[in-house]
């Protein structure tokens, strides 16, 4: 496939990545449009009155059911962890993680889908791998869906006429379906009692809980969904719903619709589904019940979680943590960034909703005595700008970004000031100052200085921000629905002109979103490889002292360097996509390698990048496995023992024939010094250009050298000449103490000799042997030596298949056959990187980095 065809194919598929965000946003818009028609006769005063009319007993019952729901959620994780990874995390910690994680993800977006990522960050600190974390989440999902099946089955048996979709099927059919659903779940539990069971989905396996554990999770699931539904049920007016089972089913559907929308917490979509399904339009008491439910079930658990995190942080700073408390602190620490992100997002929401609703007339009159009207108007616009900015920046907080922390803190303080200067709204100013104070308390959690986008905004997050702004605009139109619209409203400036202020603020909000979207579209990360840059003076001495010839790639000029404090060693690396990719192990004395490797991993973490070590020897694997990384075998490296190398003997007949034929064809071997290389650079360039044209290829980079005058001037050159002209060359890498010698670029003119490569390698090896070198490094054979057996990893089996079947495209087998002529010793080498889904991203980043066309000198 041509490059143009690939580009067209990529462009044709690119739109698919935007579909989920666009679909979610469409659901949000449709939900608010429907919600508008369902409450168009109501006013804010009516809703406020209905909220004040909610009885204290109903509030207490709602609080009790909320506690019951979160207690049931905590059991999900306890049973799942004991089933999948017993003993890794204590039961109290698992329960706390389950409940606290649910509170945070419930505020970000209903936790049915969003809890997995949060659990990953929490449980990996306990040494649980990604696959097992996926199984923990999957086991919880089993409990949830089986609980819903039980509830649907019971509803069909008890009240079939009340269940949507099944109303027209007939009572006998409804009862039969209900009995079948209940029987299937019961049968599944009985099946689990027969011993250890495992569910298989292709290559993925999911250990299932014991029948006792399944019963516990099933009961927990029913209690969770039932108690969550009951929280809203007790707040609803008494005459709205006859059957609690029916209400619980409607509640479950509303949750799923909320998840599908882009709005955080399913804002709007959840409420519209409840009202539409139960036929409760134009009811202020129903809207009030939904608002109070949001406060009790969504906001209150989040505040309790944040308070708990503050307590843990205070105890941690005193340094008196021991035993379970220390384990709990380590488990809860990853929750700090998303919790503060939710709070910052909530601060933005407060500012937007305040700007969309009328100010208090008495406060505005008092404010006007001290502040001129233009300043009040500008403060209102500025508060809306800060509100949208907080929504945008909060994703950076979730990613632990330092700059997001700084900007969010500044925005919260500014928002508090504008809240006072736009209408003496001291309540929201107090909330914003409180959130700013929490940011100070959790300062240590924000240490990453990512080189990518300013605040890690992507299209999905931008859709969530847009959905939130849509919600605030909907609220404004609802509040001012009785105001007659006119074009002159845009220029109406008066203390009582709340509606015009809302319209202008809405424009500001959407303009901010448009600019952020434009920035996301234009400044997507495109740097693939660092081009020619100045090489630090400390690099060359370290390269010269290294017995590893690959250290010479540090002189290529396409890498960055992380030095040890004493400048005795370095890590050479480059950034690609979302990865920091180090080439091999750290270069330097053995005593600095360990600390340098960990320093690089910390650097990647601080910059919110994936740490990757490319081409690692098997001897170094324990170091990287201790970092929690995984190793993928890339292939094998061929090294020739020069102490025993010879072109004599039956097995070396081909090499002996090649050297003799080369001599008959007038090819003369020699090694020219660096000074001669510089003088012959134009002649070498002509050979290189002819070779590239013959191969129809382009220069690579990073782990392979390319033709660059500054780079090649560092090395001696092995050449073959014919009639005094260079027809083939290879730059020579020399390891310290004559431990190893190797070559990098090996290029020749076409149609000179069929044995030119064999002759050059054989002559150079004999030369190196005479010089006293121990090993000749022939480089790697990609994908060589990978295992293709039933129990092997998917990477090994795929790589082995590609090695066997991809020969016609990549000549993997031909490369190994050529190197096999020299009877080398084969040693595996590895790619070390984060596991799970990150591995696939790393493979793309590494491929992009190596294949990126380096800058060539003229």
Coordinates of N, CA and C in Angstrom, one line a residue, residues 40 85 126 304 306 317 422 463 478 512 565 603 712 797 800 803 826:
X40 N -41.4 23.2 31.5 CA -41.5 24.6 30.9 C -42.5 25.5 31.7
X85 N -6.9 -11.7 43.8 CA -5.5 -11.5 44.3 C -5.6 -11.6 45.8
X126 N -0.5 -1.8 45.3 CA -0.5 -3.0 46.1 C 0.1 -4.1 45.4
X304 N -17.2 13.7 52.0 CA -16.7 12.8 53.1 C -15.4 12.2 52.7
X306 N -13.2 13.4 50.6 CA -12.1 14.4 50.6 C -11.7 14.7 52.0
X317 N 1.8 13.4 57.3 CA 2.8 14.4 57.4 C 3.4 14.4 58.8
X422 N -19.3 40.6 41.6 CA -20.4 40.6 40.7 C -21.8 40.6 41.3
X463 N -15.8 17.4 25.3 CA -17.3 17.1 25.2 C -17.9 17.2 26.5
X478 N -34.1 28.5 31.5 CA -35.2 28.1 32.4 C -35.5 29.2 33.4
X512 N -14.7 30.4 24.8 CA -13.6 29.7 25.5 C -13.5 28.3 25.0
X565 N 24.6 12.2 38.9 CA 25.0 13.4 39.6 C 26.5 13.6 39.4
X603 N 11.7 10.4 36.1 CA 11.6 11.5 35.2 C 10.4 11.3 34.3
X712 N 29.5 10.8 11.6 CA 30.5 9.9 11.1 C 32.0 10.4 11.3
X797 N 3.8 -15.2 20.3 CA 3.1 -16.0 19.2 C 2.9 -15.1 18.0
X800 N 6.4 -14.4 16.4 CA 6.8 -15.6 15.7 C 6.1 -15.8 14.4
X803 N 7.5 -13.3 12.0 CA 8.8 -13.7 11.5 C 8.7 -14.7 10.4
X826 N 24.0 -16.2 19.9 CA 22.8 -15.5 19.9 C 22.3 -15.2 21.3

